[in-house]
Coordinates of C-alpha atoms in Angstrom, one line a residue:
X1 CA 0.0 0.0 0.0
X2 CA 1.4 3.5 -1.0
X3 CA 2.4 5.6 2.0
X4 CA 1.2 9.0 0.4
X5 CA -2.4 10.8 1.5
X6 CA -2.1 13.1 -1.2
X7 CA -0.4 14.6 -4.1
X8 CA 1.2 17.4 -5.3
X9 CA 1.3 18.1 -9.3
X10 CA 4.0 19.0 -11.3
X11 CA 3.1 22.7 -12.5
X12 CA 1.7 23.4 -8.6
X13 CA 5.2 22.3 -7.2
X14 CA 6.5 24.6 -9.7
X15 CA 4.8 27.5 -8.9
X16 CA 5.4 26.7 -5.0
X17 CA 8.9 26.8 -6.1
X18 CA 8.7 30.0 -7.8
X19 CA 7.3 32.0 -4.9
X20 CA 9.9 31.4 -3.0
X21 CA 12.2 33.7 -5.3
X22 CA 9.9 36.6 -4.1
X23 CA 11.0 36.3 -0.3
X24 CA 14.0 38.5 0.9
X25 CA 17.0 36.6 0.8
X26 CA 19.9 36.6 3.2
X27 CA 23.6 37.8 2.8
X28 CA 25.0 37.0 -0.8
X29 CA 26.8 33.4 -0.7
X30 CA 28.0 31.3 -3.3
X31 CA 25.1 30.0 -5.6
X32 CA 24.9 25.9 -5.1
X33 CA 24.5 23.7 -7.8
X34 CA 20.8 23.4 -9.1
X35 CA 20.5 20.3 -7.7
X36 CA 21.1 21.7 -4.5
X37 CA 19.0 24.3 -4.4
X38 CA 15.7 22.8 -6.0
X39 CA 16.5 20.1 -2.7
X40 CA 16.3 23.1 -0.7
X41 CA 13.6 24.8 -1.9
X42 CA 11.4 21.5 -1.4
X43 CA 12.6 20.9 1.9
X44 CA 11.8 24.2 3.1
X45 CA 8.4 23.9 1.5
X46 CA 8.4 20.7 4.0
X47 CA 8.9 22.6 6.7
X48 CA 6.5 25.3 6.5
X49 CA 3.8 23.3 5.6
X50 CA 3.2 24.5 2.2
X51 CA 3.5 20.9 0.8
X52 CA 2.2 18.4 3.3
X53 CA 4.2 15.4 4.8
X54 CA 3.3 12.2 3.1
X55 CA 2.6 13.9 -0.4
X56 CA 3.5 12.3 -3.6
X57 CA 5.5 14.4 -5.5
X58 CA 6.0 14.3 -9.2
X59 CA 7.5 12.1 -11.8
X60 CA 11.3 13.3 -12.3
X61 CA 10.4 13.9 -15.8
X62 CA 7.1 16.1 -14.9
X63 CA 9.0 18.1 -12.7
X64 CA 11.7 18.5 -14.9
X65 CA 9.6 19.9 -17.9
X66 CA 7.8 22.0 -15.6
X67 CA 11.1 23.6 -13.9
X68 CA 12.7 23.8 -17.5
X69 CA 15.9 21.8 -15.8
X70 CA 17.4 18.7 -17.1
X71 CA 15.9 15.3 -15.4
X72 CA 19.5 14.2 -14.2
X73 CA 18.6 17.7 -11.7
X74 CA 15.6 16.3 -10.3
X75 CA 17.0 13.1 -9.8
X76 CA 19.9 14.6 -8.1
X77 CA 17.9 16.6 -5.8
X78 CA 15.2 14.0 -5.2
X79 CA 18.2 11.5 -4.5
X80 CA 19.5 14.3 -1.7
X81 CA 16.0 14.4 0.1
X82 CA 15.8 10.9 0.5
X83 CA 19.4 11.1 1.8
X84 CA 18.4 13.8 4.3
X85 CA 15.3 11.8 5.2
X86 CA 12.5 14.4 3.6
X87 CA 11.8 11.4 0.3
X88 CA 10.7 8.1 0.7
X89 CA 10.5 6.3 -2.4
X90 CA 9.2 2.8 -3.1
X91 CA 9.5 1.3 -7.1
X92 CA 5.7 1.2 -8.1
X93 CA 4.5 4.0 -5.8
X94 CA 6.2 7.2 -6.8
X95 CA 7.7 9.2 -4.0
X96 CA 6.4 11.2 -0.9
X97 CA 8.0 13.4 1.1
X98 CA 9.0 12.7 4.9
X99 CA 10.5 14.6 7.7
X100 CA 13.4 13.3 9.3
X101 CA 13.3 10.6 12.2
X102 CA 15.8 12.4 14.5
X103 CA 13.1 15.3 14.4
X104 CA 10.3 14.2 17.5
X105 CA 7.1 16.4 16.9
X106 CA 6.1 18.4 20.3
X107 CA 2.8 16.4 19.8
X108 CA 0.8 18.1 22.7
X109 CA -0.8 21.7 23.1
X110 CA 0.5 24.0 25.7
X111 CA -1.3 23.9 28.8
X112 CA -2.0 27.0 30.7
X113 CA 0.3 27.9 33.6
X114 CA -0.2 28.2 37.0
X115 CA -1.4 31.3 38.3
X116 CA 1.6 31.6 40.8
X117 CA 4.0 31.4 37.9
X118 CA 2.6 34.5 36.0
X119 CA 4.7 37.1 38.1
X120 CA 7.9 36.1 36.4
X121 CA 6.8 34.1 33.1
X122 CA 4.6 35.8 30.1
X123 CA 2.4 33.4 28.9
X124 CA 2.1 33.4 25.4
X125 CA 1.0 29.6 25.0
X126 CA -2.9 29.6 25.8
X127 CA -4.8 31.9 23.2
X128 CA -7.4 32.8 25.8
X129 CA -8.5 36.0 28.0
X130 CA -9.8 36.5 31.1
X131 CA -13.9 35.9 32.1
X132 CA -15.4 39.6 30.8
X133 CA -17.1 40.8 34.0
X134 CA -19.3 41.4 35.2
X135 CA -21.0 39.5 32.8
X136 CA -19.8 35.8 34.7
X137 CA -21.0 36.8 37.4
X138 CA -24.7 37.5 36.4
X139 CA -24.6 34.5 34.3
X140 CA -24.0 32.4 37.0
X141 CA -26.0 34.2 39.7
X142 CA -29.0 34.1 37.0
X143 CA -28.0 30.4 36.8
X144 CA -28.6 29.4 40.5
X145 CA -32.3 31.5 40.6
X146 CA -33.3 29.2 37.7
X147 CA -31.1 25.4 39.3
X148 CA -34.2 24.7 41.8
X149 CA -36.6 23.2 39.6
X150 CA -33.1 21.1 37.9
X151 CA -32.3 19.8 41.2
X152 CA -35.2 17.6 41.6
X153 CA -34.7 15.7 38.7
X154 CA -31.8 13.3 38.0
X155 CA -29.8 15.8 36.3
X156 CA -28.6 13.9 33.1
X157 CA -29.5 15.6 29.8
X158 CA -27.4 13.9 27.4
X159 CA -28.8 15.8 24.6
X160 CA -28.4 19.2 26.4
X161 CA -31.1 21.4 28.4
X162 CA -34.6 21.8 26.1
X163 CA -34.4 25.6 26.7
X164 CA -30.7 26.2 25.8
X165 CA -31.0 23.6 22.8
X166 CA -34.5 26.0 21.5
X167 CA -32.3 28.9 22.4
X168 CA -29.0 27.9 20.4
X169 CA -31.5 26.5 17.5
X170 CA -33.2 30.3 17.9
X171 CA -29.9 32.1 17.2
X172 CA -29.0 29.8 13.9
X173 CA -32.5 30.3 12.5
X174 CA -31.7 34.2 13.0
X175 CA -28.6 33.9 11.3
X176 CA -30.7 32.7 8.4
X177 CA -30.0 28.9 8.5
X178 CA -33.2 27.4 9.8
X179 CA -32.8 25.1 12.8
X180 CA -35.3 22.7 15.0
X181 CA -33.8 21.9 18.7
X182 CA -33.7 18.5 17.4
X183 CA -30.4 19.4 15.5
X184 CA -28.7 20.4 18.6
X185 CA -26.7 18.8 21.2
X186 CA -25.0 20.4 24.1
X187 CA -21.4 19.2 24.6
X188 CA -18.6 20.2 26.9
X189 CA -17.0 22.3 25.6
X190 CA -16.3 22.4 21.5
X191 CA -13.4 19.3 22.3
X192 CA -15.9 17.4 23.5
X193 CA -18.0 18.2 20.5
X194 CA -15.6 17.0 17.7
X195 CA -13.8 14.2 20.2
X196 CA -18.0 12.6 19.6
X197 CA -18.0 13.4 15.9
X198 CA -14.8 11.5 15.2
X199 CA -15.5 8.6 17.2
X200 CA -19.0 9.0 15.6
X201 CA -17.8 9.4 11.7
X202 CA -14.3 8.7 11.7
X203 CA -12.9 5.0 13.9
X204 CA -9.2 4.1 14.3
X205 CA -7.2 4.0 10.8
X206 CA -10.0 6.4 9.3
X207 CA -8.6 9.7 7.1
X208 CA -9.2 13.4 8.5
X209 CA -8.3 15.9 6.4
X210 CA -7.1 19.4 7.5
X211 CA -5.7 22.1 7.2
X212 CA -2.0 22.9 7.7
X213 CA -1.8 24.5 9.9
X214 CA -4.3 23.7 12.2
X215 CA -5.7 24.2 16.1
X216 CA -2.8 21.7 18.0
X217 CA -5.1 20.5 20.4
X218 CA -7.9 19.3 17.8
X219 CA -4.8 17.2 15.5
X220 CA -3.9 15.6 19.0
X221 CA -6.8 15.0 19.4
X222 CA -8.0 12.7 16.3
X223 CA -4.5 11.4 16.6
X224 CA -5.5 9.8 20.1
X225 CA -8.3 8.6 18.3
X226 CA -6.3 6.6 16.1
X227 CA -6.9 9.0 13.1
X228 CA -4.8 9.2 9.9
X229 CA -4.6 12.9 9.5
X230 CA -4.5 14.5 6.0
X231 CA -2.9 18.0 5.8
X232 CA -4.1 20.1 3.3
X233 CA -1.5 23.4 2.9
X234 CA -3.9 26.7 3.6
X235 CA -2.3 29.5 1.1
X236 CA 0.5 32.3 1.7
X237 CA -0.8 35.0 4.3
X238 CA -4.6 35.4 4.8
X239 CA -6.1 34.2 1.6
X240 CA -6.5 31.1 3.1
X241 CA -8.0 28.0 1.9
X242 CA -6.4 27.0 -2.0
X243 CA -9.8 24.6 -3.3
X244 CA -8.0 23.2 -5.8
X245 CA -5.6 21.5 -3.1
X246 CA -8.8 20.6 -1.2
X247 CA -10.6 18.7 -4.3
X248 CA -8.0 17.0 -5.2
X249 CA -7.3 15.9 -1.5
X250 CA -11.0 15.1 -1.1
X251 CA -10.8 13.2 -4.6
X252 CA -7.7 11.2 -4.3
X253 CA -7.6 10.1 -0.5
X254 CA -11.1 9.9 0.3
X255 CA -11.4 10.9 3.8
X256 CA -14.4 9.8 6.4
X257 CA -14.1 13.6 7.8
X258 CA -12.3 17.1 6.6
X259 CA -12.3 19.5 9.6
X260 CA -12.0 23.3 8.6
X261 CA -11.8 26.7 11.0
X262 CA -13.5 28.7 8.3
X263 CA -13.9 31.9 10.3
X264 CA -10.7 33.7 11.9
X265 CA -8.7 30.2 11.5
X266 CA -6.3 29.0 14.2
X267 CA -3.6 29.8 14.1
X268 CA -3.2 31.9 11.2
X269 CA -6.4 34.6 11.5
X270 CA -7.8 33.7 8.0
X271 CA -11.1 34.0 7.2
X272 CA -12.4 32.2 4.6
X273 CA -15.1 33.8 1.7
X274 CA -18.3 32.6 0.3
X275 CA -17.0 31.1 -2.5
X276 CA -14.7 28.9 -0.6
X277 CA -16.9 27.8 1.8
X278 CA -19.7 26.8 -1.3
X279 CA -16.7 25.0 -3.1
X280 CA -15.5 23.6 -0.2
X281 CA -18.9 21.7 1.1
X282 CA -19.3 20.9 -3.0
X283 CA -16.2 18.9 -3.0
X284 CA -16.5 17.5 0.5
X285 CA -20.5 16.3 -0.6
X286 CA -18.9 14.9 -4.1
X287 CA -16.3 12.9 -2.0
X288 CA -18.9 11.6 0.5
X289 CA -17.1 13.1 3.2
X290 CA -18.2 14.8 6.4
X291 CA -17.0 18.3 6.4
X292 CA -17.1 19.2 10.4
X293 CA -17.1 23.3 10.8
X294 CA -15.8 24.7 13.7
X295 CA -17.2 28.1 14.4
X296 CA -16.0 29.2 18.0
X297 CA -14.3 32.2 16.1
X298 CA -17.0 33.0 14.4
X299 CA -18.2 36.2 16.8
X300 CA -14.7 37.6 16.9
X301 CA -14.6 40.0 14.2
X302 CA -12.2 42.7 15.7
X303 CA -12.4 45.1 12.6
X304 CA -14.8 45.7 10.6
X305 CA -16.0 43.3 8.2
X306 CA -18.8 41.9 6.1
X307 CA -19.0 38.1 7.9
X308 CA -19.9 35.6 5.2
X309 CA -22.6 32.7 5.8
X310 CA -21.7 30.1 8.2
X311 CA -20.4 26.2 5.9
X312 CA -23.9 25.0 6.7
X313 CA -25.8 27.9 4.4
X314 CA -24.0 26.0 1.8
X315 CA -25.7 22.4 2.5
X316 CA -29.3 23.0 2.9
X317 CA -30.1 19.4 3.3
X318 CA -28.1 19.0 6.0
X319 CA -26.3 15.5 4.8
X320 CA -22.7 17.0 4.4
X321 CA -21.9 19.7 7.1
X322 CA -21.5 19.3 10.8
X323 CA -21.0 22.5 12.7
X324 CA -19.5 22.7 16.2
X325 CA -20.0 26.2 18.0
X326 CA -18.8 27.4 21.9
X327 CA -18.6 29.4 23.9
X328 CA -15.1 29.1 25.8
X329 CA -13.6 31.5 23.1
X330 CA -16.0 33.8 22.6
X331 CA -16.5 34.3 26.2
X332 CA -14.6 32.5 28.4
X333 CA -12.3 29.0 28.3
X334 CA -13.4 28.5 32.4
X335 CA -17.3 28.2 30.3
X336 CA -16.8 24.6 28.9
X337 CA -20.3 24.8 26.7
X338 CA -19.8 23.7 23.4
X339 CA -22.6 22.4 20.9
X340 CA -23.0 20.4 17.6
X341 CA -25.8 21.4 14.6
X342 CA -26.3 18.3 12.6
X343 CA -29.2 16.2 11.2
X344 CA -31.4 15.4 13.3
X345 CA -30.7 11.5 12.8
X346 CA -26.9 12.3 13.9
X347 CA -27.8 13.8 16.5
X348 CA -29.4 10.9 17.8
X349 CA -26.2 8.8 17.1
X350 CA -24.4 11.5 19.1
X351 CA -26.3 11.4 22.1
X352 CA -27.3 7.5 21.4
X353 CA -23.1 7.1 21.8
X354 CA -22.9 9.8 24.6
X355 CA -23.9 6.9 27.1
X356 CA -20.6 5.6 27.2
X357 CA -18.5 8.9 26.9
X358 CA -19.2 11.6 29.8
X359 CA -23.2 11.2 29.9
X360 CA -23.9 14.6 29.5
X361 CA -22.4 18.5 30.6
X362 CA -22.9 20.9 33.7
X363 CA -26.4 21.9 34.3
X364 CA -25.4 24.8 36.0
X365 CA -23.0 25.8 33.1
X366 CA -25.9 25.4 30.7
X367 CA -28.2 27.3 32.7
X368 CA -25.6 30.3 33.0
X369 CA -25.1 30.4 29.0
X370 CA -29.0 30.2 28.8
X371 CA -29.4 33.3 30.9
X372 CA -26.1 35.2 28.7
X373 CA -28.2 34.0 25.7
X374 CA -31.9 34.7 26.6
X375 CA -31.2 38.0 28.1
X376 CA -28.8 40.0 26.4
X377 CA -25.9 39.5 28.1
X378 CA -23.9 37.2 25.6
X379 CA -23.9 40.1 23.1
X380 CA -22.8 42.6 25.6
X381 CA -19.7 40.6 26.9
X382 CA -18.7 39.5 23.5
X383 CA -18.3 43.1 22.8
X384 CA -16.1 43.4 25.9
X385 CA -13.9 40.6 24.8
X386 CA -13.9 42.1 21.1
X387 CA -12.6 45.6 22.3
X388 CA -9.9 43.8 24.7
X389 CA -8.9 41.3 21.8
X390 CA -8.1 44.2 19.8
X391 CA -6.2 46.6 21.9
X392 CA -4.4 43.6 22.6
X393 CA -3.9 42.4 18.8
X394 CA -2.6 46.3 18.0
X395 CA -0.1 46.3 21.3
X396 CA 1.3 42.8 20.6
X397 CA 1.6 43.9 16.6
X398 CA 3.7 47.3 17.2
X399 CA 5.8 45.6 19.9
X400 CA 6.9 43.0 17.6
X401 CA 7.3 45.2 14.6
X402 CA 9.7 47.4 16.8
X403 CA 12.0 44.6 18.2
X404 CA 11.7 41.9 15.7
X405 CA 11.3 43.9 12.6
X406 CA 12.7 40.6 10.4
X407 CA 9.3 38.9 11.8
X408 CA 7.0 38.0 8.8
X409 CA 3.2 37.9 9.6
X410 CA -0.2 39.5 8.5
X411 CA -2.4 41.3 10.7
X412 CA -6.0 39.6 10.6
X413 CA -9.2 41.0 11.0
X414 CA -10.4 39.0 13.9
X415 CA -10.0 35.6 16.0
X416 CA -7.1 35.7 18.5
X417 CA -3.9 34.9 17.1
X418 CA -0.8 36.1 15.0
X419 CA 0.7 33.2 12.8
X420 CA 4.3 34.5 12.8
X421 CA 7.3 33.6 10.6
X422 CA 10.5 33.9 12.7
X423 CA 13.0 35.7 10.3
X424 CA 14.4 32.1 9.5
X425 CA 14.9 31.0 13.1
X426 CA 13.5 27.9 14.6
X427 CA 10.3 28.1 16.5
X428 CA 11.0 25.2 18.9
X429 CA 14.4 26.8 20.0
X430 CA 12.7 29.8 20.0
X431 CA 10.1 28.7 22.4
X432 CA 12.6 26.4 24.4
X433 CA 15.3 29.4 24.7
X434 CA 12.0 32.0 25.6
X435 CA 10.6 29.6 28.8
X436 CA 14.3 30.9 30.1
X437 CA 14.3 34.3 28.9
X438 CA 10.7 34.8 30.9
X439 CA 8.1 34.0 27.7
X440 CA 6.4 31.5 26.6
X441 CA 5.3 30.5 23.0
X442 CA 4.3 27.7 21.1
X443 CA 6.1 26.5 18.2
X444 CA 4.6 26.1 14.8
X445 CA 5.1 22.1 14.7
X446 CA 2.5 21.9 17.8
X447 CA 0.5 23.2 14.9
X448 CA 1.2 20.8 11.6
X449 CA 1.3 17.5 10.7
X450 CA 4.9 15.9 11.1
X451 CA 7.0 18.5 11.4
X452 CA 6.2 21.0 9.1
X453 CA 6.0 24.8 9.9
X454 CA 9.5 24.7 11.9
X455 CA 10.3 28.2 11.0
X456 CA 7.0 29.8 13.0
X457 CA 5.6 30.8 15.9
X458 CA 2.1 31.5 17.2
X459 CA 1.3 34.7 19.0
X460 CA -2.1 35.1 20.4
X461 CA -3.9 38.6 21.6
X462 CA -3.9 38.0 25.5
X463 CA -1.7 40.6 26.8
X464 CA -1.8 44.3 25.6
X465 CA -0.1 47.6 26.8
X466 CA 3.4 47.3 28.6
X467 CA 3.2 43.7 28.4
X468 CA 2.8 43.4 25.3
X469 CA 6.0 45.6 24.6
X470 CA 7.6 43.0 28.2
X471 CA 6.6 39.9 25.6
X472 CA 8.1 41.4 22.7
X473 CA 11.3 42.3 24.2
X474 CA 11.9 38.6 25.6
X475 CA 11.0 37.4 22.4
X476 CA 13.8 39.2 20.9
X477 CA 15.8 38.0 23.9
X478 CA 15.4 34.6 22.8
X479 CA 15.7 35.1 18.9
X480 CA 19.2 36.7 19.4
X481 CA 20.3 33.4 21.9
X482 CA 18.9 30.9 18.9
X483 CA 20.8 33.3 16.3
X484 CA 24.0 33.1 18.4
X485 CA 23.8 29.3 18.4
X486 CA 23.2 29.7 22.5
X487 CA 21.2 27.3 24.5
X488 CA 20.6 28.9 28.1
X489 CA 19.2 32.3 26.8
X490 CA 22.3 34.0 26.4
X491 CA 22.6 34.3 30.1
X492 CA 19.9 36.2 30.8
X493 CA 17.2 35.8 33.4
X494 CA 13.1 36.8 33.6
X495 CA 12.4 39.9 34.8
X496 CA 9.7 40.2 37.6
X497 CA 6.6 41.6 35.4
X498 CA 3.0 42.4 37.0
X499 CA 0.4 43.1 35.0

């Protein structure tokens, strides 16, 4: 069986190649051979994530006609991969590229530090902001007036609460996609949500496609479910999702689920317009594949802009799109309601296989997001968090520009984080060096598919003002010990920094 998930034509890896003549190079050296530098440029393709791990590449003869070089080049380079470990070949099934095995992927998400350690360490590795207020605090009081008549049943709702399930139903239909409460269930959290679609839709050895990059804690996720994931590269800056890519990927591998962040994507702020989404639900229905939409961006627009229709305008019938909403980014990560919008008959398999998962979430929880929703109040915080988002956004963006001015990045219109390229340096010694230097940042591996995006960084909006320019400073700190070839910071030691 071929170890390839998809493929990557000849006049695509061309112009892949092309683009990479536009970047600013560094200090004039002696030109390599072509070989050499067509290894290069595929390699670093790898490594950002512009052509996936475990994608065919093209016949030497292909890419030699595209590239207007002699085969004997192609075969040279592709010969140099494979002895660098970024080509596997096998006679009868092409060959597909590879990172290294000496390379270990930081497989896990950051979790959020302790509270006691935030005195002396800038946390940079959690892309979530403190509970708007006072608007918790009414949500939850409103909560307890309306737990009495709750308490006296048994308390499991595996479905969700009837009112918040009409409510959440109440706001789609608003949005103009019509909705019953039977095509709603309340989950904890949106994890919990797409940890019971995959086990739903996908089983062990199944294909997910995604994009590259993607949220870290969803691919670690479907990897502990035993998925194959199937990167699919987004596009340069904020244009975002390349459909051609996607239909092919869709065609050729035939996965049981695609998972998109179609508005404000994680990590790199993108938000995708109406004509992707209609292409993209079009090729996912053609392939027979489940196209889950994850929408807990979707509310924070910090500029302003025109939103598009959510993925599921696009698939009236309701047989291709799943769409999984929350409200721990929107509001607060401590408020683990999440939900799922779906037929109504997978529904019922969702809650039918919530039996043997957690059973069902928080009534109290529910009955707080009920009261945010029924009275106002979600609207009113989500403006608070929009405002703080985007002082923050503006702070962290003119302290980096100032004291890493070789930083490449674009500034999105919403969401919570900056998907930074790090002037050529690597983003895991960046973030290993930074954890001594007093900041801490996730590398842009914790965000790809084996090993690809090595040269980033992601930045999210959680601190503004002074610490902002505190975060910025350390950064550069750090860049100047991985530039130096240092390993302990270059001697330097957090400073003491409250907010």
């Amino acid at each position: 069986m071929a170890q390839w998930t998809s493929a990557v034509g000849a006049a695509q890896l061309a112009r892949l190649l092309n683009s990479q003549q536009d970047r600013p190079a560094g200090a004039a050296t002696r030109r390599p051979p072509a070989y050499r530098a067509l290894a290069d440029g595929i390699r670093l393709l790898v490594l950002e994530g512009r052509v996936p791990v475990a994608a065919r590449l093209p016949a030497e003869r292909e890419l030699a006609l595209s590239l207007s070089v002699s085969r004997t080049t192609v075969a040279a380079a592709y010969e140099a991969l494979r002895a660098e470990g970024f080509l596997e070949s096998r006679r009868g099934a092409g060959s597909w590229t590879a990172v290294p095995a000496g390379n270990p992927l930081p497989a896990r998400g950051l979790e959020p530090l302790p509270p006691e350690t935030l005195g002396s360490m800038i946390d940079l590795g959690c892309a979530a902001l403190p509970a708007p207020e006072p608007w918790l605090t009414r949500a939850v009081q409103g909560a307890l007036e309306e737990l009495p008549p709750y308490a006296h049943t048994h308390g499991d709702y595996p479905a969700g609460l009837p009112a918040l399930r009409a409510m959440i139903a109440e706001r789609y239909s608003a949005r103009g996609i019509p909705t019953m409460p039977e095509q709603i269930m309340v989950t904890t959290g949106a994890m919990g949500a797409i940890d019971a679609i995959c086990h739903l839709f996908g089983g062990r050895g199944e294909r997910i496609a995604v994009e590259s990059p993607s949220y870290a804690n969803i691919l670690q996720l479907m990897r502990e479910a035993g998925a194959r994931l199937v990167p699919v590269a987004m596009a340069e800056g904020l244009t975002g999702w390349d459909m051609d890519r996607w239909r092919q990927v869709l065609r050729d591998a035939a996965p049981r689920i695609a998972y998109v962040v179609a508005d404000f994507h994680n990590p790199t702020g993108a938000l995708a317009d109406e004509d992707q989404r209609r292409r993209l639900v079009e090729a996912a229905r053609s392939a027979g594949t489940v196209l889950v939409a994850d929408e807990t961006m979707t509310e924070l627009w910090l500029d302003e802009v025109s939103m598009p229709r959510p993925v599921c305008a696009f698939d009236p019938a309701g047989s291709t799109v799943v769409t999984v909403g929350s409200a721990s980014k929107a509001f607060w990560a401590g408020m683990r309601i999440g939900w799922v919008r779906a037929a109504p008959d997978v529904i019922r398999s969702l809650v039918a296989a919530r039996a043997y998962a957690d059973l069902g979430t928080p009534v109290l929880e529910q009955l707080a997001v009920n009261w945010l929703f029924s009275t106002g109040g979600w609207e009113h915080a989500v403006e608070l968090r929009r405002g703080q988002a985007r002082e923050n956004r503006d702070a962290l963006v003119a302290a980096v520009r100032k004291e890493l001015p070789s930083w490449e990045f674009e500034v999105p219109q919403g969401g919570l984080t900056l998907w930074v390229r790090a002037g050529g340096l690597s983003g895991s010694r960046l973030a290993e060096v930074g954890e001594r230097v007093g900041v801490r940042v996730p590398s842009g591996p914790r965000f790809g598919v084996d090993g690809a995006f090595e040269g980033y960084v992601r930045l999210p909006f959680t601190v503004g003002g002074a610490v902002a320019e505190e975060a910025a400073a350390r950064l550069a700190a750090a860049a100047r010990a991985v530039e130096n070839g240092g390993a302990s910071g270059g001697g330097e030691s957090p400073r003491t920094f409250v907010a």
